[in-house]
XYZ file of C-alpha atoms in Angstrom:
135
model
C -12.769 -4.505 21.674
C -9.301 -3.054 21.413
C -7.831 -5.792 19.204
C -10.613 -5.325 16.634
C -9.999 -1.559 16.622
C -6.238 -2.065 16.286
C -6.762 -4.453 13.359
C -9.187 -2.019 11.717
C -6.707 0.856 12.012
C -3.808 -1.138 10.558
C -5.806 -2.754 7.745
C -7.438 0.543 6.789
C -4.024 2.184 6.416
C -2.785 -0.720 4.281
C -5.851 -0.338 2.041
C -4.966 3.323 1.394
C -1.671 2.521 -0.331
C -1.735 3.019 -4.080
C -1.771 1.321 -6.406
C -4.247 -1.056 -4.805
C -3.153 -4.672 -4.437
C -5.342 -7.732 -3.866
C -5.152 -8.699 -0.206
C -5.493 -11.995 1.615
C -7.025 -10.973 4.948
C -6.789 -13.245 7.982
C -9.433 -15.984 8.056
C -11.085 -14.765 4.828
C -11.216 -16.974 1.735
C -8.728 -15.854 -0.919
C -7.603 -17.433 -4.172
C -4.530 -15.880 -5.780
C -4.706 -15.154 -9.500
C -1.823 -16.721 -11.411
C 0.773 -14.162 -12.478
C -0.800 -11.383 -10.386
C 0.822 -9.970 -7.244
C -0.993 -9.898 -3.919
C -0.319 -9.245 -0.257
C -1.284 -11.183 2.858
C -1.455 -9.462 6.231
C -1.410 -10.658 9.829
C -1.803 -8.958 13.208
C 0.779 -10.641 15.437
C 0.189 -9.712 19.059
C 3.005 -9.585 21.593
C 2.904 -9.600 25.374
C 0.940 -6.591 26.674
C 2.944 -4.002 28.564
C 1.659 -2.934 31.982
C 3.402 0.427 31.926
C 1.775 1.744 35.104
C 1.079 0.370 38.557
C -2.670 0.994 38.251
C -5.225 -1.338 36.731
C -6.925 1.112 34.333
C -4.312 1.232 31.548
C -2.063 -1.104 29.591
C -0.408 -1.221 26.186
C -1.144 -3.733 23.473
C 1.940 -4.320 21.331
C 2.721 -6.329 18.269
C 3.716 -6.593 14.652
C 1.548 -6.036 11.609
C 3.154 -8.336 9.062
C 2.503 -7.858 5.373
C 3.859 -10.566 3.086
C 4.169 -9.474 -0.529
C 3.794 -12.167 -3.177
C 4.990 -11.409 -6.694
C 5.486 -13.701 -9.691
C 8.838 -15.443 -9.519
C 11.560 -15.030 -12.148
C 10.645 -11.368 -12.665
C 13.326 -9.851 -10.418
C 12.858 -8.231 -7.027
C 12.196 -4.620 -8.057
C 8.357 -4.642 -8.085
C 8.123 -6.298 -4.663
C 10.810 -3.990 -3.266
C 8.952 -0.935 -4.578
C 5.760 -2.080 -2.847
C 7.688 -2.787 0.365
C 9.071 0.769 0.218
C 5.545 2.136 -0.253
C 4.420 0.253 2.859
C 7.439 1.564 4.774
C 6.512 5.120 3.759
C 2.832 4.717 4.688
C 3.689 3.242 8.099
C 6.666 5.467 8.926
C 7.852 5.612 12.532
C 5.678 7.916 14.608
C 2.549 7.500 12.489
C -0.614 7.425 14.606
C -3.633 5.521 13.308
C -7.075 5.991 14.839
C -10.000 3.583 14.961
C -12.840 4.773 17.176
C -11.208 5.706 20.484
C -8.150 3.517 19.903
C -4.863 5.113 18.866
C -2.228 2.878 17.303
C 1.303 4.226 17.015
C 3.991 2.881 14.711
C 7.040 2.647 16.977
C 9.865 1.942 14.542
C 10.707 2.065 10.865
C 9.122 -0.991 9.218
C 11.526 -3.856 8.545
C 11.783 -5.232 5.030
C 12.950 -8.823 5.259
C 14.850 -10.854 2.699
C 12.874 -12.187 -0.236
C 12.504 -15.878 -0.924
C 10.685 -18.231 -3.266
C 7.397 -19.630 -1.927
C 5.713 -21.915 -4.425
C 5.409 -19.982 -7.683
C 5.940 -16.588 -5.996
C 8.708 -14.326 -4.763
C 7.742 -13.356 -1.206
C 9.028 -10.297 0.660
C 7.922 -9.819 4.296
C 7.391 -6.367 5.809
C 7.112 -6.103 9.607
C 5.453 -3.050 11.157
C 5.890 -2.721 14.936
C 3.043 -0.998 16.744
C 1.743 -0.165 20.201
C -1.677 0.989 21.411
C -2.576 2.451 24.809
C -5.734 0.840 26.193
C -7.808 2.471 28.928
C -10.181 0.131 30.754
Protein backbone atom coordinates (compact mmCIF):
# COMPACT_ATOMS: atom_id res chain seq x y z
CA UNK A 1 0.00 0.00 0.00
CA UNK A 2 1.46 3.32 -1.02
CA UNK A 3 0.27 5.29 2.02
CA UNK A 4 1.92 2.79 4.39
CA UNK A 5 5.18 3.04 2.41
CA UNK A 6 5.00 6.85 2.39
CA UNK A 7 4.44 6.89 6.17
CA UNK A 8 7.31 4.45 6.70
CA UNK A 9 9.69 6.60 4.63
CA UNK A 10 8.79 9.82 6.45
CA UNK A 11 8.79 8.33 9.95
CA UNK A 12 12.07 6.51 9.35
CA UNK A 13 13.75 9.77 8.34
CA UNK A 14 12.38 11.52 11.43
CA UNK A 15 13.78 8.71 13.60
CA UNK A 16 17.28 9.31 12.18
CA UNK A 17 17.55 12.84 13.56
CA UNK A 18 19.89 13.16 16.51
CA UNK A 19 19.62 13.56 19.35
CA UNK A 20 16.70 11.16 19.55
CA UNK A 21 13.43 12.54 20.90
CA UNK A 22 10.46 10.60 22.27
CA UNK A 23 7.76 10.46 19.61
CA UNK A 24 3.99 10.23 19.77
CA UNK A 25 3.13 8.23 16.65
CA UNK A 26 -0.37 8.33 15.17
CA UNK A 27 -2.82 5.97 16.88
CA UNK A 28 -0.16 4.59 19.26
CA UNK A 29 -0.48 5.03 23.02
CA UNK A 30 1.90 7.69 24.35
CA UNK A 31 2.23 9.33 27.75
CA UNK A 32 4.46 12.41 27.88
CA UNK A 33 6.98 12.59 30.71
CA UNK A 34 6.68 15.81 32.70
CA UNK A 35 9.48 18.26 31.93
CA UNK A 36 10.76 16.20 28.99
CA UNK A 37 10.41 17.30 25.36
CA UNK A 38 8.73 15.12 22.76
CA UNK A 39 7.43 15.30 19.21
CA UNK A 40 4.15 14.17 17.68
CA UNK A 41 3.90 13.44 13.97
CA UNK A 42 1.04 13.19 11.50
CA UNK A 43 0.76 12.25 7.82
CA UNK A 44 -1.77 14.70 6.39
CA UNK A 45 -2.83 13.61 2.92
CA UNK A 46 -3.95 16.09 0.29
CA UNK A 47 -5.90 15.56 -2.91
CA UNK A 48 -4.03 13.18 -5.24
CA UNK A 49 -2.72 14.69 -8.45
CA UNK A 50 -3.58 12.92 -11.71
CA UNK A 51 -0.63 14.33 -13.61
CA UNK A 52 -1.16 12.23 -16.73
CA UNK A 53 -4.12 11.27 -18.88
CA UNK A 54 -3.51 7.54 -18.38
CA UNK A 55 -4.80 5.42 -15.53
CA UNK A 56 -1.51 3.78 -14.47
CA UNK A 57 0.08 6.67 -12.55
CA UNK A 58 -0.88 9.34 -10.04
CA UNK A 59 0.80 11.39 -7.32
CA UNK A 60 0.02 11.21 -3.64
CA UNK A 61 0.68 14.56 -1.98
CA UNK A 62 0.54 15.88 1.52
CA UNK A 63 2.18 17.31 4.59
CA UNK A 64 4.17 15.46 7.22
CA UNK A 65 3.53 17.57 10.31
CA UNK A 66 5.81 17.30 13.31
CA UNK A 67 4.69 19.17 16.41
CA UNK A 68 7.48 19.79 18.90
CA UNK A 69 6.51 19.98 22.56
CA UNK A 70 8.99 21.50 25.00
CA UNK A 71 8.56 22.55 28.63
CA UNK A 72 7.06 26.01 28.86
CA UNK A 73 8.82 28.97 30.49
CA UNK A 74 12.21 27.77 29.22
CA UNK A 75 12.43 30.02 26.15
CA UNK A 76 12.07 29.01 22.52
CA UNK A 77 15.69 28.13 21.68
CA UNK A 78 15.59 24.34 22.28
CA UNK A 79 12.41 23.87 20.23
CA UNK A 80 13.75 26.15 17.49
CA UNK A 81 17.00 24.17 17.34
CA UNK A 82 15.05 20.92 16.92
CA UNK A 83 12.85 22.52 14.25
CA UNK A 84 16.01 23.57 12.38
CA UNK A 85 17.34 20.01 12.62
CA UNK A 86 14.11 18.71 11.08
CA UNK A 87 14.33 21.35 8.35
CA UNK A 88 17.88 20.21 7.56
CA UNK A 89 16.97 16.50 7.52
CA UNK A 90 13.98 17.10 5.23
CA UNK A 91 15.54 19.73 2.96
CA UNK A 92 13.85 20.48 -0.36
CA UNK A 93 14.71 17.87 -2.96
CA UNK A 94 15.37 15.06 -0.48
CA UNK A 95 14.15 11.69 -1.78
CA UNK A 96 13.10 9.04 0.73
CA UNK A 97 12.64 5.41 -0.30
CA UNK A 98 10.45 2.74 1.24
CA UNK A 99 10.27 -0.44 -0.82
CA UNK A 100 9.42 0.70 -4.35
CA UNK A 101 7.90 4.00 -3.21
CA UNK A 102 9.88 7.22 -3.62
CA UNK A 103 8.82 10.22 -1.55
CA UNK A 104 10.21 13.62 -2.51
CA UNK A 105 10.30 16.67 -0.27
CA UNK A 106 9.01 19.44 -2.53
CA UNK A 107 9.71 22.58 -0.52
CA UNK A 108 11.72 23.83 2.42
CA UNK A 109 9.90 22.75 5.60
CA UNK A 110 7.84 25.47 7.25
CA UNK A 111 8.46 26.27 10.90
CA UNK A 112 5.28 27.74 12.34
CA UNK A 113 4.89 30.11 15.26
CA UNK A 114 5.20 28.62 18.72
CA UNK A 115 2.37 28.69 21.22
CA UNK A 116 1.51 27.38 24.67
CA UNK A 117 -0.46 24.11 24.72
CA UNK A 118 -1.18 22.95 28.24
CA UNK A 119 2.14 22.85 30.09
CA UNK A 120 4.20 22.85 26.87
CA UNK A 121 5.58 25.23 24.27
CA UNK A 122 4.57 23.77 20.90
CA UNK A 123 6.28 24.53 17.58
CA UNK A 124 4.80 22.97 14.41
CA UNK A 125 6.98 21.94 11.46
CA UNK A 126 5.26 21.20 8.13
CA UNK A 127 7.05 19.09 5.53
CA UNK A 128 5.41 19.06 2.08
CA UNK A 129 5.90 15.87 0.09
CA UNK A 130 4.82 14.10 -3.08
CA UNK A 131 5.11 10.47 -4.18
CA UNK A 132 4.61 9.05 -7.68
CA UNK A 133 2.45 5.92 -7.58
CA UNK A 134 2.40 3.40 -10.42
CA UNK A 135 -0.60 1.07 -10.45
